[in-house]
Tab-separated table of C-alpha atoms in Angstrom:
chain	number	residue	atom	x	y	z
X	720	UNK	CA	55.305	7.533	15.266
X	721	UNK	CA	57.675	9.703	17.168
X	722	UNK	CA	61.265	10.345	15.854
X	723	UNK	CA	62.086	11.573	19.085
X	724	UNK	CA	61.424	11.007	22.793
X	725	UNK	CA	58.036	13.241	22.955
X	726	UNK	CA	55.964	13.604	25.837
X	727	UNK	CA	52.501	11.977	25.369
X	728	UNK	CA	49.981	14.266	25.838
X	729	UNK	CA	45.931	13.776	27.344
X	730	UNK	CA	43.882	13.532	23.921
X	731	UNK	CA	40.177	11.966	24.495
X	732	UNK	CA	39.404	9.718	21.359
X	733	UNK	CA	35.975	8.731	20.869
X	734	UNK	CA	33.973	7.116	18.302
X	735	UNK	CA	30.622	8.747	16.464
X	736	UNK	CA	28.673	6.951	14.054
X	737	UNK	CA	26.543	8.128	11.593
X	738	UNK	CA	23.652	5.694	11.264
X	739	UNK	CA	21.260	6.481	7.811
X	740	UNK	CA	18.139	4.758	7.190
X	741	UNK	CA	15.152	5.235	4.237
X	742	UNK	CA	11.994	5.779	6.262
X	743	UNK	CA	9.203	7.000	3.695
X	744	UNK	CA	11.740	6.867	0.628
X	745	UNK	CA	13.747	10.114	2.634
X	746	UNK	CA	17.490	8.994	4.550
X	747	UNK	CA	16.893	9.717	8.183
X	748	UNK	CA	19.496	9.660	10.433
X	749	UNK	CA	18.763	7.643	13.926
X	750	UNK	CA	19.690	10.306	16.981
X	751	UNK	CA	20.184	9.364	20.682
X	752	UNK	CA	19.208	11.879	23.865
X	753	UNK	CA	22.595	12.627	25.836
X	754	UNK	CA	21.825	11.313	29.050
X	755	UNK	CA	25.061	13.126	30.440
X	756	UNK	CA	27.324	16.168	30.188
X	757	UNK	CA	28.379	18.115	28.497
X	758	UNK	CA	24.464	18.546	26.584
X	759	UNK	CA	23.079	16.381	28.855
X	760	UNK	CA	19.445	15.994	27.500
X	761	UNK	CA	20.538	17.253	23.769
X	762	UNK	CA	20.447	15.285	20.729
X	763	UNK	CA	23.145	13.958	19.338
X	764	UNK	CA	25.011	11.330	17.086
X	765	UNK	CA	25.470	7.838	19.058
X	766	UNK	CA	28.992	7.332	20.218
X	767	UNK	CA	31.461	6.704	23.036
X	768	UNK	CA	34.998	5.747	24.181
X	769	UNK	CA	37.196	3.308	23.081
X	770	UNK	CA	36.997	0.326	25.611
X	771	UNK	CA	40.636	-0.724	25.509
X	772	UNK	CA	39.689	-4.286	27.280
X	773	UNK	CA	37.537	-5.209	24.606
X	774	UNK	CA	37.710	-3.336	21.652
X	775	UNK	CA	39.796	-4.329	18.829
X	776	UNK	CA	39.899	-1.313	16.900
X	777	UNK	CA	37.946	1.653	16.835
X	778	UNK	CA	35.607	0.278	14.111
X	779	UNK	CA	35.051	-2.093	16.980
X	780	UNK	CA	34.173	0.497	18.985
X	781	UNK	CA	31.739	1.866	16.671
X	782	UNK	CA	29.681	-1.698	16.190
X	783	UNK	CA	29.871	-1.935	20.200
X	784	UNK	CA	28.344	1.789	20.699
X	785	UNK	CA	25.313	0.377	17.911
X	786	UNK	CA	25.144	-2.805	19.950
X	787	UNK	CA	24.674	-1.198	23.124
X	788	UNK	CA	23.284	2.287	23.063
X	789	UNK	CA	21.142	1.646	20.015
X	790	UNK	CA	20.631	-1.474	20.121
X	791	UNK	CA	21.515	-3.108	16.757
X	792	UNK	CA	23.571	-5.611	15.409
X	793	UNK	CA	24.681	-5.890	11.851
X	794	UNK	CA	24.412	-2.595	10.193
X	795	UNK	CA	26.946	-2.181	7.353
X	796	UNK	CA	29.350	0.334	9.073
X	797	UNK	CA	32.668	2.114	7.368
X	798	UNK	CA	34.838	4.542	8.458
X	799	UNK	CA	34.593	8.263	7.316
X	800	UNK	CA	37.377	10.147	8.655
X	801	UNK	CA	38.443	11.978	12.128
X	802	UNK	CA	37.477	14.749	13.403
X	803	UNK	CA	39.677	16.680	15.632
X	804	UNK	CA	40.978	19.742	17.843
X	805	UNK	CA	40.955	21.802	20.883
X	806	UNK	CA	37.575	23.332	20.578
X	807	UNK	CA	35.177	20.297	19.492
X	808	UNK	CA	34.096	19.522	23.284
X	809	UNK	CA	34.125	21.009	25.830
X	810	UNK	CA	36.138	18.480	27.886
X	811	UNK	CA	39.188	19.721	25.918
X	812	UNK	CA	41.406	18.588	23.129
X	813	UNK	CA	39.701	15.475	21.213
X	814	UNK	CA	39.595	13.017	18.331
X	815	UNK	CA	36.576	11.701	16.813
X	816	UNK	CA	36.923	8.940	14.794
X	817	UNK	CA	33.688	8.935	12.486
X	818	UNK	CA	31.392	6.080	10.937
X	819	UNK	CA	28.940	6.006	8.867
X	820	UNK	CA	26.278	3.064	9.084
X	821	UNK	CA	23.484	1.810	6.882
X	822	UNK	CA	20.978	0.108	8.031
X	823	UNK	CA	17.057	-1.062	6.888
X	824	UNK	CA	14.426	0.574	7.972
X	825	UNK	CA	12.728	-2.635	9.073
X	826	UNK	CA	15.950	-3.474	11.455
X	827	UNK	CA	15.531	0.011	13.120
X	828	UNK	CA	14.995	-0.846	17.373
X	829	UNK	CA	11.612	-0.374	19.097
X	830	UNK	CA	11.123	3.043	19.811
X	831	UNK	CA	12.480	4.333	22.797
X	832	UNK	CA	12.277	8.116	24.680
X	833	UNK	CA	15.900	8.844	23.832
X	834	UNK	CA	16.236	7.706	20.441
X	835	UNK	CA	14.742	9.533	17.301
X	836	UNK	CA	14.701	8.991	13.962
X	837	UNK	CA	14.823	12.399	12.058
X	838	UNK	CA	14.836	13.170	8.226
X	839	UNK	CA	18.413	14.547	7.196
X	840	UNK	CA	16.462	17.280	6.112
X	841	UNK	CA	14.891	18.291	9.577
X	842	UNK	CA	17.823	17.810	11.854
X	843	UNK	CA	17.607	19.176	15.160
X	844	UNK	CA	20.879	21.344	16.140
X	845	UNK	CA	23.465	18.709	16.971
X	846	UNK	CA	26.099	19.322	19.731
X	847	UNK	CA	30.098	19.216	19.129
X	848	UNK	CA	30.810	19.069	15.582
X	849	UNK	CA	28.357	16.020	15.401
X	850	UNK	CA	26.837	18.790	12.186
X	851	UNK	CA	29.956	18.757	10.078
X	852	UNK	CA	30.445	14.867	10.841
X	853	UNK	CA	26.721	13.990	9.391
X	854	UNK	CA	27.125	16.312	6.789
X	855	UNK	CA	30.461	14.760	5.868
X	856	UNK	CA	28.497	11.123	6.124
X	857	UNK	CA	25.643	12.403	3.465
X	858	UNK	CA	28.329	13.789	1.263
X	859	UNK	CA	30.126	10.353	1.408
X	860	UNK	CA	27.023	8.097	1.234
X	861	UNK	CA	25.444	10.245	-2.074
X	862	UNK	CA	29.346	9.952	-3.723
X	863	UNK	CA	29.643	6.634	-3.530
X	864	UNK	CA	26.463	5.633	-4.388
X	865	UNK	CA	27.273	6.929	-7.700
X	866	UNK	CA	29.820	3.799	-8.245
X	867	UNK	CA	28.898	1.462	-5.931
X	868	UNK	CA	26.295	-0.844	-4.283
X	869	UNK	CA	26.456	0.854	-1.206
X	870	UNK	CA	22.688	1.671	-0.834
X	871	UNK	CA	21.920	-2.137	-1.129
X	872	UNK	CA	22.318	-1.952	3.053
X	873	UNK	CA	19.660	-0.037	3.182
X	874	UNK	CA	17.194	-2.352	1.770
X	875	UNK	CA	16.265	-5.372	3.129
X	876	UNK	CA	17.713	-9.068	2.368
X	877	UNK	CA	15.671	-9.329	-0.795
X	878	UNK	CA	14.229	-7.015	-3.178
X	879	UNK	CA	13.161	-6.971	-6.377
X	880	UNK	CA	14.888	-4.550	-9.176
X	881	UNK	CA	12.512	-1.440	-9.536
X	882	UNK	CA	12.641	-1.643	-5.365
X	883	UNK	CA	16.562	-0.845	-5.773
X	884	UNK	CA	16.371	1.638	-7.762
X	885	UNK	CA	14.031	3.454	-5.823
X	886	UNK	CA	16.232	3.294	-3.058
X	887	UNK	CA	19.064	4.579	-5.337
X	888	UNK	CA	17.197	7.873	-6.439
X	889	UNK	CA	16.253	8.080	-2.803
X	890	UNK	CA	19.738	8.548	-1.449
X	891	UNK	CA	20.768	10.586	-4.442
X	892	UNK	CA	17.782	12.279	-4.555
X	893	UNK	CA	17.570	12.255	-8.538
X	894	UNK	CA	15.922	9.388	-10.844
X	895	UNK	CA	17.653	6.865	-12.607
X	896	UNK	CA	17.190	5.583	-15.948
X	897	UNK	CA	15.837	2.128	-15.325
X	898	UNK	CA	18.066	0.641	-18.594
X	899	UNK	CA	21.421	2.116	-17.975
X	900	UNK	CA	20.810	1.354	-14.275
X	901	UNK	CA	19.997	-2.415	-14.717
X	902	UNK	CA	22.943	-2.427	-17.008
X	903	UNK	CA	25.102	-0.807	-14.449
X	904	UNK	CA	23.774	-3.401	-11.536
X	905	UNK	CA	24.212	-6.451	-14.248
X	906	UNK	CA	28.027	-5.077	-15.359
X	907	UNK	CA	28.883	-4.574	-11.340
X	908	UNK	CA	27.696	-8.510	-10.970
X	909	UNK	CA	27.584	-8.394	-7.420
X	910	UNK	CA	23.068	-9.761	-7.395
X	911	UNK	CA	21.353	-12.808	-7.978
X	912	UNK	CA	17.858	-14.014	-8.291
X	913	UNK	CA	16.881	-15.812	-5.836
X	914	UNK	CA	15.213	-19.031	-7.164
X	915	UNK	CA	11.755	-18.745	-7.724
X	916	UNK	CA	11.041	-16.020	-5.362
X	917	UNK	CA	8.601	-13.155	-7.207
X	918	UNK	CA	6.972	-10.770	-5.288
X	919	UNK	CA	3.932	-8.933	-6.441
X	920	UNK	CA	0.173	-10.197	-7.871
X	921	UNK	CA	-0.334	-12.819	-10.169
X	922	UNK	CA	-0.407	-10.277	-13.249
X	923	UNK	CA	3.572	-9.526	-13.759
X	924	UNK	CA	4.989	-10.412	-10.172
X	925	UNK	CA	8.954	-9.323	-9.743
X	926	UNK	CA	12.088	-11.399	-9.655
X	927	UNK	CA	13.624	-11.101	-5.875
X	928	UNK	CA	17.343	-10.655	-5.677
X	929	UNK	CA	19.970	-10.582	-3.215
X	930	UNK	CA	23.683	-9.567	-2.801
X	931	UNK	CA	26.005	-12.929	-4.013
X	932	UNK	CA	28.135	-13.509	-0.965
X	933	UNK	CA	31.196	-12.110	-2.052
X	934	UNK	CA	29.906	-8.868	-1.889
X	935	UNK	CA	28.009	-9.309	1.830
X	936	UNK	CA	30.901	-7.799	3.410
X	937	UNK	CA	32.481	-5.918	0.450
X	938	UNK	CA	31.232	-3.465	-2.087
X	939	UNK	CA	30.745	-4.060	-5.587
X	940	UNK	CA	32.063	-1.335	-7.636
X	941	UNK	CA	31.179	0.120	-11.439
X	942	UNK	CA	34.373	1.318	-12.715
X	943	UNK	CA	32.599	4.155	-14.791
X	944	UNK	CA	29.849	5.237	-12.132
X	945	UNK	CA	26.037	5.118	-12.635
Q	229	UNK	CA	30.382	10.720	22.287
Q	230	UNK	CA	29.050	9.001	24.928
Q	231	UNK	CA	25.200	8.765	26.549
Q	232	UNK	CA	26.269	7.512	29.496
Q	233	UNK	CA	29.092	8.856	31.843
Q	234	UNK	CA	31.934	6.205	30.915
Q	235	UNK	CA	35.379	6.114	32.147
Q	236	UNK	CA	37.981	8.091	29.722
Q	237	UNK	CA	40.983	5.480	29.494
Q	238	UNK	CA	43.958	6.288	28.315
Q	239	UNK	CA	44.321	6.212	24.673
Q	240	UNK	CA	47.952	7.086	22.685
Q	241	UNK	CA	47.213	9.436	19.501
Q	242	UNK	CA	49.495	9.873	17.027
Q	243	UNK	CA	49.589	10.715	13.034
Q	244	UNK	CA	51.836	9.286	10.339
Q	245	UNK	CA	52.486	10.643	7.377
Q	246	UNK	CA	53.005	8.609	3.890
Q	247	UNK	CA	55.002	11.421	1.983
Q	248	UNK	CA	55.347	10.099	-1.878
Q	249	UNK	CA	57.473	12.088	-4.296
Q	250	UNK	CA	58.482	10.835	-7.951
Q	251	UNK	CA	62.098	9.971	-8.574
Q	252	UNK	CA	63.318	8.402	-11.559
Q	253	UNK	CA	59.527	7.844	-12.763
Q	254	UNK	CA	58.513	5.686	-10.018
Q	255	UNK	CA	56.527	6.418	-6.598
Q	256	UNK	CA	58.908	7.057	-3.755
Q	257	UNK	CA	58.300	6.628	-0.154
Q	258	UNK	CA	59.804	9.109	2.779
Q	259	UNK	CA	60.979	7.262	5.394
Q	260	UNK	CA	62.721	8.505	8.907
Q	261	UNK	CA	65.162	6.392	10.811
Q	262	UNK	CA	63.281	6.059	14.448
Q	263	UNK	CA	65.756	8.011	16.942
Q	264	UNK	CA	64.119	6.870	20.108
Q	265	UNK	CA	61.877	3.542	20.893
Q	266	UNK	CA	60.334	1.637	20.247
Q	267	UNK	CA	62.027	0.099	17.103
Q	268	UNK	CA	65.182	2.872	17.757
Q	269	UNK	CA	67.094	3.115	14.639
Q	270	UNK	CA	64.467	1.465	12.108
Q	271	UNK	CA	63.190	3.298	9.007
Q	272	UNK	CA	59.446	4.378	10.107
Q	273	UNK	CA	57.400	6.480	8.199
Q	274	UNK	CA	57.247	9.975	9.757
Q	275	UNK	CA	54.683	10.778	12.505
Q	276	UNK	CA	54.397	11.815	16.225
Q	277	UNK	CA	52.189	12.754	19.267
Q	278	UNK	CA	49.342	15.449	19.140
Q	279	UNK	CA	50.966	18.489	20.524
Q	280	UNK	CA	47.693	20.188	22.020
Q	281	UNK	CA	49.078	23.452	22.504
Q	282	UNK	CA	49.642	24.127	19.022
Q	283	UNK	CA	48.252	21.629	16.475
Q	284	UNK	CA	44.563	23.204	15.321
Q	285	UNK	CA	43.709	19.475	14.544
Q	286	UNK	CA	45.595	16.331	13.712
Q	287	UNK	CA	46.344	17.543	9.853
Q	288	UNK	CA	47.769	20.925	11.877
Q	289	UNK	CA	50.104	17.931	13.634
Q	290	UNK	CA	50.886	16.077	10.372
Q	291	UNK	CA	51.611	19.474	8.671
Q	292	UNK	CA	53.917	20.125	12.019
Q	293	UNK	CA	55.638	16.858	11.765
Q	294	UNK	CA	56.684	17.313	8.174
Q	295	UNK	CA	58.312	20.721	8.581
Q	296	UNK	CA	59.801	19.860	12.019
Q	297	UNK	CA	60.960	16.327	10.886
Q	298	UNK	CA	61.074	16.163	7.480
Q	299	UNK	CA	61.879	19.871	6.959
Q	300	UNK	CA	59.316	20.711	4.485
Q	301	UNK	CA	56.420	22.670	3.744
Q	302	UNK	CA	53.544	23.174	1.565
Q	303	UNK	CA	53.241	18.896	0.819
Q	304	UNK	CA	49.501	18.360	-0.442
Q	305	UNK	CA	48.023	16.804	2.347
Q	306	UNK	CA	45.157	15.012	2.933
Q	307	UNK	CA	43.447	12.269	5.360
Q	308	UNK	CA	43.795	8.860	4.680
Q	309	UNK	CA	42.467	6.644	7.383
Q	310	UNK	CA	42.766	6.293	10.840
Q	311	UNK	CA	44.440	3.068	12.799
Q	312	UNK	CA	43.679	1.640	15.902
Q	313	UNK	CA	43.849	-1.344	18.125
Q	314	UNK	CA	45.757	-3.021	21.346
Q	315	UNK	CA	48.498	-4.270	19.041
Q	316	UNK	CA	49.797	-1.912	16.957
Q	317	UNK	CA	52.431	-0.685	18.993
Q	318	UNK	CA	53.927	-2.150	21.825
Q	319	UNK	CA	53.412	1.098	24.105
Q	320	UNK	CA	49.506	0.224	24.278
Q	321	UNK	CA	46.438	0.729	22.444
Q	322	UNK	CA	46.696	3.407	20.248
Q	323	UNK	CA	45.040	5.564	17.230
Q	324	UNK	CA	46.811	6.906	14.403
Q	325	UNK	CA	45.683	9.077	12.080
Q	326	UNK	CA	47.197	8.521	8.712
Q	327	UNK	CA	48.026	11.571	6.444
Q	328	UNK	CA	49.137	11.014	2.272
Q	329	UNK	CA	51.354	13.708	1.498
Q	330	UNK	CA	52.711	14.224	-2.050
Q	331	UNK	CA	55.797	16.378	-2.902
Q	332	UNK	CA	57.448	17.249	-6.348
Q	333	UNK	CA	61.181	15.642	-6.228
Q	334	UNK	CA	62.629	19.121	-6.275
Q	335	UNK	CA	60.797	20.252	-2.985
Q	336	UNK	CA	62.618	17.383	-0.905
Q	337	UNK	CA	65.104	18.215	1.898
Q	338	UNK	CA	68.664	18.114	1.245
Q	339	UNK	CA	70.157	14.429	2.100
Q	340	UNK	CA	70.161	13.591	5.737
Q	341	UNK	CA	71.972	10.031	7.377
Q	342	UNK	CA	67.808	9.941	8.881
Q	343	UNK	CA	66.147	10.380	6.008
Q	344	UNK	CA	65.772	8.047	3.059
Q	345	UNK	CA	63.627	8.169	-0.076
Q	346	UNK	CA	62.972	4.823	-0.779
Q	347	UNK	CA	61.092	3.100	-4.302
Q	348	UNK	CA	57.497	1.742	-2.977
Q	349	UNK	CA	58.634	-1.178	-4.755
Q	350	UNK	CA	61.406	-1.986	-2.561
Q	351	UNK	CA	60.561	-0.626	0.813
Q	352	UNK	CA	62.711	-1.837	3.769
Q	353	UNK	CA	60.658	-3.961	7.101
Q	354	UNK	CA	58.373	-1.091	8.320
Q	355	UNK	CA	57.574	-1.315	12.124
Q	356	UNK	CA	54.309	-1.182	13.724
Q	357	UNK	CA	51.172	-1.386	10.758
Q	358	UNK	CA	53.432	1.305	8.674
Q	359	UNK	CA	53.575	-1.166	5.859
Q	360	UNK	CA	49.674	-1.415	5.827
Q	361	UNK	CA	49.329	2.571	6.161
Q	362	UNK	CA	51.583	2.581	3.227
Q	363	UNK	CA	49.394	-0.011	1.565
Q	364	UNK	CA	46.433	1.836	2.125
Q	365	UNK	CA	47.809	5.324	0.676
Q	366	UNK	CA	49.313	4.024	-2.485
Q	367	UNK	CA	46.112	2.297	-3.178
Q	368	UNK	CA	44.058	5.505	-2.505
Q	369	UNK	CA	46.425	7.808	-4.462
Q	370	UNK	CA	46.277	5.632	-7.347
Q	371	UNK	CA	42.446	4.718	-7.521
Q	372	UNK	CA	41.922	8.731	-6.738
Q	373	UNK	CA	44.262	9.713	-9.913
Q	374	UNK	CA	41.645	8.096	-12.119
Q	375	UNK	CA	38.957	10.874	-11.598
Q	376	UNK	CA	41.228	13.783	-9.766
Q	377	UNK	CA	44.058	16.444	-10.178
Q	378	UNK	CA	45.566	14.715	-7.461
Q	379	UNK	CA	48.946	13.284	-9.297
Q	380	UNK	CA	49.417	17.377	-10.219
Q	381	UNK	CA	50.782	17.488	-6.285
Q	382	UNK	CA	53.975	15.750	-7.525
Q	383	UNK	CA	54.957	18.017	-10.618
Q	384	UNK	CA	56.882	21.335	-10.223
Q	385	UNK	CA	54.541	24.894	-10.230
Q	386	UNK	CA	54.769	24.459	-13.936
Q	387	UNK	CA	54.585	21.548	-16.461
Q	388	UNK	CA	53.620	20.218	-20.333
Q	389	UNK	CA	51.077	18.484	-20.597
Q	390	UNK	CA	53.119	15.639	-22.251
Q	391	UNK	CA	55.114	15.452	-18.337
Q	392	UNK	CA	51.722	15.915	-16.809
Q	393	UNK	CA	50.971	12.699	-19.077
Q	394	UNK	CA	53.925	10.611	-17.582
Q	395	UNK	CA	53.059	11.870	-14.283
Q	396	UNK	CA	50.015	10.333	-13.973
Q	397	UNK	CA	51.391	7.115	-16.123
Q	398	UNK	CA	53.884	6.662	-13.566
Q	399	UNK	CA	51.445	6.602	-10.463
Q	400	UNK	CA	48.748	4.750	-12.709
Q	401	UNK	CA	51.453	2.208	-13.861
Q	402	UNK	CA	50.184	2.120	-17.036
Q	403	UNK	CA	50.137	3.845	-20.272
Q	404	UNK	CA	47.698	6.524	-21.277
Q	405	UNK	CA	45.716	7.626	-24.414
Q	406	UNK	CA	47.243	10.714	-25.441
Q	407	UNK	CA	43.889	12.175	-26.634
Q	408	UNK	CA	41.849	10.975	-24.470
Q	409	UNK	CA	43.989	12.031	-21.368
Q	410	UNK	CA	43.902	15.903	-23.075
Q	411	UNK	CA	40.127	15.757	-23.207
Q	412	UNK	CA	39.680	14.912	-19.760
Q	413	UNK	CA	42.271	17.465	-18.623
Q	414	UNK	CA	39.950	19.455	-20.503
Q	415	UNK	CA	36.692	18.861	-19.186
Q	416	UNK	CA	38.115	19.264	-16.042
Q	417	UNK	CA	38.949	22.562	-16.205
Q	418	UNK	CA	41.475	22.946	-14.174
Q	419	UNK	CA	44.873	24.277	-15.776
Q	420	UNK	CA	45.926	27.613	-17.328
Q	421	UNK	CA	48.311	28.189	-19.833
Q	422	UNK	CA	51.443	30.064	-18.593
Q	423	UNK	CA	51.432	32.870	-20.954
Q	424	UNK	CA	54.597	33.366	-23.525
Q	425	UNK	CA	56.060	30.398	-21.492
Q	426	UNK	CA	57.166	27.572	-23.964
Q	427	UNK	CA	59.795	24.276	-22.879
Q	428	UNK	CA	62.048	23.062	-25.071
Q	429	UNK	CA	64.158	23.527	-28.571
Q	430	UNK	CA	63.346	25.964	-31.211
Q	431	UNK	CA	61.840	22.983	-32.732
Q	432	UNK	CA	58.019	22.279	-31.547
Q	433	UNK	CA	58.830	23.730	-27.940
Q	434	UNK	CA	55.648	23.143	-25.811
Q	435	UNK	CA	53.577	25.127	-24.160
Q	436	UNK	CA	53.625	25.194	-20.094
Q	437	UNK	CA	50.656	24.944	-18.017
Q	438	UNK	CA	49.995	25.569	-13.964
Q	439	UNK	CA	46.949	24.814	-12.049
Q	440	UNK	CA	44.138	27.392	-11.911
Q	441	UNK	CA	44.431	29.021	-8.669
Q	442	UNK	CA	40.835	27.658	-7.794
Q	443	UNK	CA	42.292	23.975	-8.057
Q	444	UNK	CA	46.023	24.901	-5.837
Q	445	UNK	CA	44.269	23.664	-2.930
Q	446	UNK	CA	41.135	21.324	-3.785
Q	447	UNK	CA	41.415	18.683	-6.680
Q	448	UNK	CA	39.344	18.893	-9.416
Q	449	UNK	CA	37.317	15.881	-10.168
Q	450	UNK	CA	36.616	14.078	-13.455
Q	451	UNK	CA	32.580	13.277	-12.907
Q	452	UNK	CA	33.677	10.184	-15.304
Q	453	UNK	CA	37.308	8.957	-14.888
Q	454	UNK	CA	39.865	8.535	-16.971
């Protein structure tokens, strides 16, 4: 905070989240149509104000915008960084604070004329710096999903081993080795089978897992990476 | 931003700064005693307003706050997290983005009655969340000095590689395999021998090293870790 007296100047802060899916085994990001100005009509990252009567921080914020301008609940949501300065709308001098959110594809809402759900390969231009912020969210998801079981939100609540990895190479975009990989997931600790759930035909059917509670909320991390 | 047209309420932004510097071999906080309130007089860590007319973005205003308040320059700086909510300061909801700063000992501003450098390990009552901004930075500088240059921010232009060592033993808290530590500085890439420029006694006098000039203002990353 201030040492001295300074004046407080105008800044608008707003929230923009970054919500990533796996439609077709490619990370999509989920897109709503600005129903007002500035780019009223354009496509663009969901996000909004901070509603100081209700929100209790701007991560808050960023699970209200999902709640009610996409129209989910539950997505796994972090914070990436802020984004700021004089020139990044319109409406003058502005912070952005940025999430990123996983979700399933299954959990996606009904489809709707101003939502889309676009590969992060085919992105329509974006207005603001909503670009750089996705970009910054891909950069961050593919990182840590070297070390972490952060793809995990972006399968459903149970799924069976070769399933995870395939969501693994998805968002990395590379393949795994299947044994270092189940050695990885069995040193991290963080899945368990869940009792005698198989999926699959009577010839070979797979173990289902899920994430053990402790890790629901938090990640599970692998000290040396994948 | 925001689909719908919603009302812009008034939100205080700010940026704090957690500037660490070495002393004595252990991690050293920068604090400012607060000359106006709230909490006039208290040790705080150093931050302040957005000043739109000049800051470029909120690092532009942490940069600004450390060489207006603090009375430095060129401090490795980089985003930590941002802070919100109703509650952390008395003046009203409020963001602040939090900057880590690291400094070499030897860059620090002469001794000032509003300035203290204080041990992280015995760090005065900090008002508002400072204590958990502090919290936050020391544990991102130290999990981020296991795979980066990063702890290279608090050594002078030149070093050995035997201080670079202790450097990163001292913000690791822990000891670290002399070979092992010289094959990751290795693989990494990242420092240049100072040419005809030795340290020490006629007797084994090392060799000094600097930072390539590609690595003065990113951090080079160990794929691996320590």
């Amino acid at each position: 905070m201030n040492q001295t007296t300074e004046r407080r100047e105008a800044v608008q802060v707003s929230v923009d989240v970054v919500l990533l899916t796996l439609v077709e085994q490619q990370l999509h990001a989920v897109l709503l149509r600005r129903a007002a100005a500035p780019f009223a009509g354009v496509w663009a990252l969901p996000g909004g104000f901070i509603h100081t009567a209700e929100d209790a921080d701007t991560k808050a914020s960023a699970a209200r915008v999902l709640q009610t301008k996409v129209g989910i609940e539950g997505a796994y949501l972090e914070q990436l960084a802020t984004f700021s300065g004089p020139a990044r709308d319109p409406r003058g001098w502005s912070v952005a604070v940025a999430y990123c959110a996983l979700l399933p594809a299954q959990s996606l809402p009904p489809q709707r004329d101003d939502l889309c759900v676009v590969p992060v390969s085919a992105l329509p231009q974006l207005p603001f710096d909503h670009r750089a912020i996705l970009d910054a969210a891909l950069a961050r998801v593919r990182s840590k999903s070297l070390y972490s079981s952060l793809p995990v939100h972006l399968c459903g609540e149970t799924f069976t081993l070769p399933q995870l990895q395939l969501v693994y190479e998805n968002v990395l975009g590379e393949p795994l080795n299947k044994v270092s990989f189940r050695r990885k997931m069995d040193e991290m600790d963080w899945l368990e089978a869940v009792p005698g759930a198989l999926q699959g035909g009577a010839h070979r059917p797979a173990q289902l897992y899920r994430v053990k509670p402790a890790f629901r909320q938090e990640l599970a991390l692998s000290p040396r990476g994948l």
